[in-house]
Coordinates of C-alpha atoms and ligand atoms in Angstrom, one line a residue:
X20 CA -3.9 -11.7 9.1
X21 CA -6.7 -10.1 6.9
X22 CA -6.0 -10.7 2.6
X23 CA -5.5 -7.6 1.4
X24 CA -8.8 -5.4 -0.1
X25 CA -7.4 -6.7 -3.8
X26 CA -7.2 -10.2 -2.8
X27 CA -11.0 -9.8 -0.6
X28 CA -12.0 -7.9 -3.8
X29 CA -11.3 -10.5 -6.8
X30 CA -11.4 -13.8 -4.1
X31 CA -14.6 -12.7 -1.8
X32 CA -18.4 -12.4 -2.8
X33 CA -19.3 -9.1 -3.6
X34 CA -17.6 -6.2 -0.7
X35 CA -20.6 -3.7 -0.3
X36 CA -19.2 -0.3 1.0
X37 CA -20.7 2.5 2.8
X38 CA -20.4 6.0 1.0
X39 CA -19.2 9.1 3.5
X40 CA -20.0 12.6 2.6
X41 CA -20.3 14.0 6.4
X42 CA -17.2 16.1 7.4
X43 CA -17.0 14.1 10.7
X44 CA -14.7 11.5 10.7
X45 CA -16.6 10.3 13.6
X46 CA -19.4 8.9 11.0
X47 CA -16.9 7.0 9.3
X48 CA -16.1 5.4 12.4
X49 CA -19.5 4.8 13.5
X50 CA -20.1 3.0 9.4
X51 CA -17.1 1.0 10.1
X52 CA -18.4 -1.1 13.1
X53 CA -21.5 -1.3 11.6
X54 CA -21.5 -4.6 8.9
X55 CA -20.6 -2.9 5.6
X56 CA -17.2 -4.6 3.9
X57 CA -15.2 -1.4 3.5
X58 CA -16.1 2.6 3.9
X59 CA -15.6 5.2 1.2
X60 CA -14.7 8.3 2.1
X61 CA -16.3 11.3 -0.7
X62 CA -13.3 14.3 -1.2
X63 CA -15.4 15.2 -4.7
X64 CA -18.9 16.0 -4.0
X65 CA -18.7 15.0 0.0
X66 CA -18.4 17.9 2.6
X67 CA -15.2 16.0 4.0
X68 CA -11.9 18.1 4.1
X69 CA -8.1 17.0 4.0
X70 CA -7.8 16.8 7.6
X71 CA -11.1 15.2 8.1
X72 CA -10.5 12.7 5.5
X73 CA -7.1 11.4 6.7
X74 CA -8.5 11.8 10.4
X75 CA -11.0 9.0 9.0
X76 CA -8.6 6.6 7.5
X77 CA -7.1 5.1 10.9
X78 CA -10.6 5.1 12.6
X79 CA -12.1 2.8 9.8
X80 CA -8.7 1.0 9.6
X81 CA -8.8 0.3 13.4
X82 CA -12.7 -1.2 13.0
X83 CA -10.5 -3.8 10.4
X84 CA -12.4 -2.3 7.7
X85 CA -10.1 -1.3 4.2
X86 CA -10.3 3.1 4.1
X87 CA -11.3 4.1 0.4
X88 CA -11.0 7.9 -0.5
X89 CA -12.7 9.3 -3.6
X90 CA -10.1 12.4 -3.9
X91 CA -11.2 15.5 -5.8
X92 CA -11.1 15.7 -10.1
X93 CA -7.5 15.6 -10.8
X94 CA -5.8 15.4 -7.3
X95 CA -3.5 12.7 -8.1
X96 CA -0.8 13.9 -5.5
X97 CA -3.6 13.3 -2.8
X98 CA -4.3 10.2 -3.2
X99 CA -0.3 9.5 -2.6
X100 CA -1.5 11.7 0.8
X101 CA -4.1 9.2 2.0
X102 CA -2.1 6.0 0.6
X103 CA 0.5 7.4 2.9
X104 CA -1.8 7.8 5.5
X105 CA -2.9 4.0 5.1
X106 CA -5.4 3.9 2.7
X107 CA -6.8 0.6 1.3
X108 CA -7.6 2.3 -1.8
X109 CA -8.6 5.3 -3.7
X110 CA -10.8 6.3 -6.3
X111 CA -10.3 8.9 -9.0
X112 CA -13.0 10.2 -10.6
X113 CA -13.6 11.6 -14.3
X114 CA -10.8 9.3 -16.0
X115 CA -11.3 10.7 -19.0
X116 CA -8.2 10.0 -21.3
X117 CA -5.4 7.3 -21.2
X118 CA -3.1 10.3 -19.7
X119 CA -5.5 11.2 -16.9
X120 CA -5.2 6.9 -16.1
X121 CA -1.2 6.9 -16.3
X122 CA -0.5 9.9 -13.8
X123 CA -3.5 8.8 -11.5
X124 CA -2.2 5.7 -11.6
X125 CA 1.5 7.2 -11.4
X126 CA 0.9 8.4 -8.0
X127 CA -0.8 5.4 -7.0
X128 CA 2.5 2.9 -6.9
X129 CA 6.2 2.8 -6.3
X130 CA 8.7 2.2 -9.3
X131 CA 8.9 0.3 -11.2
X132 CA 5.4 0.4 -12.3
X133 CA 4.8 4.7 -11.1
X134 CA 6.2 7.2 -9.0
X135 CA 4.8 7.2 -6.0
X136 CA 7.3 9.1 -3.2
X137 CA 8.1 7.6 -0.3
X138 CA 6.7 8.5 3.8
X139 CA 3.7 5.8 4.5
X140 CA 4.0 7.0 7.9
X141 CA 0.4 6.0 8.6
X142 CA 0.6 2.9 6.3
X143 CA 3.2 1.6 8.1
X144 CA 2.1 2.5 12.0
X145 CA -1.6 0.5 10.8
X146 CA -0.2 -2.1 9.3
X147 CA 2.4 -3.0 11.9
X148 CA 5.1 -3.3 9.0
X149 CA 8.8 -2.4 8.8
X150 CA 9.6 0.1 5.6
X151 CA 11.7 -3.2 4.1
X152 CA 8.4 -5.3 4.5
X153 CA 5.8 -2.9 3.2
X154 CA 7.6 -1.7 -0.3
X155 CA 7.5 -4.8 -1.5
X156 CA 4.0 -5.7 -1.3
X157 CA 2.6 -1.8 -0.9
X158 CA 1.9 -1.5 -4.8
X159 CA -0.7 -4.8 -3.9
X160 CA -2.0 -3.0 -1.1
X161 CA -3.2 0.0 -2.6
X162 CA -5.8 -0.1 -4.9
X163 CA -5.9 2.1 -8.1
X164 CA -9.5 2.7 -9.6
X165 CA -9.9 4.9 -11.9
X166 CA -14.0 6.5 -11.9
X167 CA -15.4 5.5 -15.8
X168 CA -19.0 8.0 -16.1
X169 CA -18.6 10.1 -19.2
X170 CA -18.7 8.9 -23.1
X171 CA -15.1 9.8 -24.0
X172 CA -14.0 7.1 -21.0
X173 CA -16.4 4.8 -22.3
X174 CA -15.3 4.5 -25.0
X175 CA -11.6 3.8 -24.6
X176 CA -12.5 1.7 -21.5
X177 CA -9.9 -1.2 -23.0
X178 CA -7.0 1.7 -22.9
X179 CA -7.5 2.6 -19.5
X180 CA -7.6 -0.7 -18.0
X181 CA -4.4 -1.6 -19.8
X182 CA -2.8 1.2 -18.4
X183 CA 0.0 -1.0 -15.9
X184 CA -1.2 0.3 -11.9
X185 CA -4.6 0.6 -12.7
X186 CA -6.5 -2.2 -10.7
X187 CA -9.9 -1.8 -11.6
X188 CA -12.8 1.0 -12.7
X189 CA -15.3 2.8 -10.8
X190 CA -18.1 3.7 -12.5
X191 CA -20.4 6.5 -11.7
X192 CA -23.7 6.2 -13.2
X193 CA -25.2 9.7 -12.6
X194 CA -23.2 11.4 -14.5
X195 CA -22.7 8.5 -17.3
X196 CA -25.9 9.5 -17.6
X197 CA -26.0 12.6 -17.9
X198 CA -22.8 12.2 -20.5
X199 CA -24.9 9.8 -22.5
X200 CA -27.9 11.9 -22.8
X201 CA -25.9 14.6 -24.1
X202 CA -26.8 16.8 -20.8
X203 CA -30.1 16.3 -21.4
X204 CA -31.0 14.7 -17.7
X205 CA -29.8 12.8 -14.7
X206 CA -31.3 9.3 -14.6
X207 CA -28.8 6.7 -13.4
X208 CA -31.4 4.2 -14.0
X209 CA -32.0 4.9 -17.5
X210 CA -32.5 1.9 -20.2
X211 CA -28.7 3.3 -21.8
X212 CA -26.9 3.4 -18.8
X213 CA -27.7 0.2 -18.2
X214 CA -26.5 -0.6 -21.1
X215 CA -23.3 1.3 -20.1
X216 CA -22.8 -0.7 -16.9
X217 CA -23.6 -3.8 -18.6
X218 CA -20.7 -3.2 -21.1
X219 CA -18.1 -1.7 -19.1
X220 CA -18.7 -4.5 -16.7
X221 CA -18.0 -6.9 -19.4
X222 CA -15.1 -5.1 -20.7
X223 CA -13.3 -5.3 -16.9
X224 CA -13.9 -8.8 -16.5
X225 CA -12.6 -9.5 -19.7
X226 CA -9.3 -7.8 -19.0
X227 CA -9.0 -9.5 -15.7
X228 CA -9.8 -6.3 -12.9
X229 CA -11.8 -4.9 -10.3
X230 CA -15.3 -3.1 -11.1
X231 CA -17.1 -1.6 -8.9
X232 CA -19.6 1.2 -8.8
X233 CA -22.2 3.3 -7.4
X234 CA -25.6 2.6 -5.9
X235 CA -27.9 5.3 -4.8
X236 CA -29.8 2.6 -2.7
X237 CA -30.0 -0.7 -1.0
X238 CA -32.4 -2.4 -3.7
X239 CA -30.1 -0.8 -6.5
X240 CA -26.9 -2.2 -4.8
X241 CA -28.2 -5.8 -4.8
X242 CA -28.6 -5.3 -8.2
X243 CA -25.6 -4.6 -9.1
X244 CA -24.3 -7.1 -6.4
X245 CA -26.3 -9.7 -8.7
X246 CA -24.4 -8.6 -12.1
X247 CA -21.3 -9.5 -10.6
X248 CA -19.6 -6.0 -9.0
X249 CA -16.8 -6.5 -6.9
X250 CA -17.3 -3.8 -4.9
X251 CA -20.8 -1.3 -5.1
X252 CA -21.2 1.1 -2.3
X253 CA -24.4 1.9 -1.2
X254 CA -26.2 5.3 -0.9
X255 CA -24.4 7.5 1.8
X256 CA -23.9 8.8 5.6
X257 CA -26.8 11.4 4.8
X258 CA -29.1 9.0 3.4
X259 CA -28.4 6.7 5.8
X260 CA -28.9 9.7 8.5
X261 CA -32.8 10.9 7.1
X262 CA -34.0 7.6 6.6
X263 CA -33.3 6.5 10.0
X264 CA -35.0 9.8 11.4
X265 CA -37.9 9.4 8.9
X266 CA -38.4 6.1 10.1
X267 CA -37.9 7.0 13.7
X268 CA -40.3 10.1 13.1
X269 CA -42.9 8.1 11.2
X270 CA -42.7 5.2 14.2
X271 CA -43.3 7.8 16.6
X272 CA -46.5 9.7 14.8
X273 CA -47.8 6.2 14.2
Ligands
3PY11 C1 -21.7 9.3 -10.3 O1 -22.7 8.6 -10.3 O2 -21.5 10.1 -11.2 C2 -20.8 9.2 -9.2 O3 -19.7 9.8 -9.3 C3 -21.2 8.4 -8.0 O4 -21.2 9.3 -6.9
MG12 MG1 -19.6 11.2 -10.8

């Protein structure tokens, strides 16, 4: 049987994830054969609506890949939706205060350590599981990771980790950087957020969880691969989509 994504996560070499913005949960699918270690599925800034989203989870589940969702700002109660529906994990972004960490997190496991509500009716169909098997080990099996990218989360980064059902941190380095440069510009690849990522990095391992973040391309992700991420995902379904057809186009006009 496959470890769980924690277990693949902290015991495997880095897990390098495809990002999914398309609405089609047909893409996801398509990702999911292809040799990436886990697909994410974009809610926030991706084109990808409920239905779609959840339509995606069993399709990337079924290529034995683990189904991450990045769920909206604040839409804590959907990521119980897509943990139900057999999600491997789920990101949250803009965790900006110890509060926003404990009722994301809240929603992300069973008692005793949140409040998750019971019906993983696609959980429980994709893992093969009875509901007596699952309870016990579904807290382990969904992964909590709360998005890091503005100042304010920065700096209480030790808080938020603490926080009991919080497995690990995204972090989103466009708009860390444009929180560090006080709105002045967009440059995830600035000298400070670096310095950021270098940090925060330091901070997770130290307290023991997962970190992971986003790369807007393949060069960038083995970076980050090379710092010691557990999981980076790399650029996205439409990057992936116009740099195949520029290549194809620029083979063809050759
Ligand atoms: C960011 O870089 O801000 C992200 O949220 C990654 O998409
Ligand atoms: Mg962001």
């Amino acid at each position: 049987t496959n470890p769980s994504f924690l277990d693949r996560l902290n015991g495997g070499p880095s897990a390098v994830a495809a990002w999914c913005g398309l609405p089609d949960p047909t893409i996801a699918a398509l990702l999911a054969r292809e040799n990436f270690d886990a697909v994410i599925v974009d809610m926030q800034h991706g084109a990808v609506d409920f239905s779609n989203a959840l339509r995606a989870v069993p399709l990337i589940a079924g290529a034995g890949k683990p189904a991450v969702v990045r769920v909206p700002v604040g839409e804590f109660a959907t990521a119980s939706r897509f943990l139900d529906a057999g999600a491997s994990g789920v990101i949250a972004p803009m965790i900006n205060t110890i509060d926003d960490a404990r009722r994301f997190a809240s929603f992300m496991k069973y008692p005793p350590i949140g409040e998750r509500s019971w019906g993983p009716h696609g959980a429980l169909s994709l893992t093969g599981m009875q509901a007596a098997e699952y309870f016990p080990v579904a807290n382990g099996l969904s992964v909590a990771l709360a998005m890091v990218e503005t100042r304010e989360a920065l700096n209480i980064i030790d808080d938020i980790l603490a926080v009991p059902g919080i497995d690990g941190i995204f972090i989103g380095p466009a708009d860390l950087s444009i929180a560090l440069s006080q709105g002045a510009k967009v440059n995830p690849l600035s000298a400070e957020v670096e310095e950021a990522i270098d940090y925060a990095l330091s901070r997770v391992k130290a307290a023991g969880k997962v970190a992971g973040i986003y790369a807007p391309t393949g060069a960038r992700a083995a970076d980050m691969v090379a710092k010691g991420f557990h999981l980076v995902s790399v650029a996205s379904d439409s990057a992936y989509l116009r740099h195949g057809a520029q290549m194809a186009l620029a083979a063809a006009r050759a």
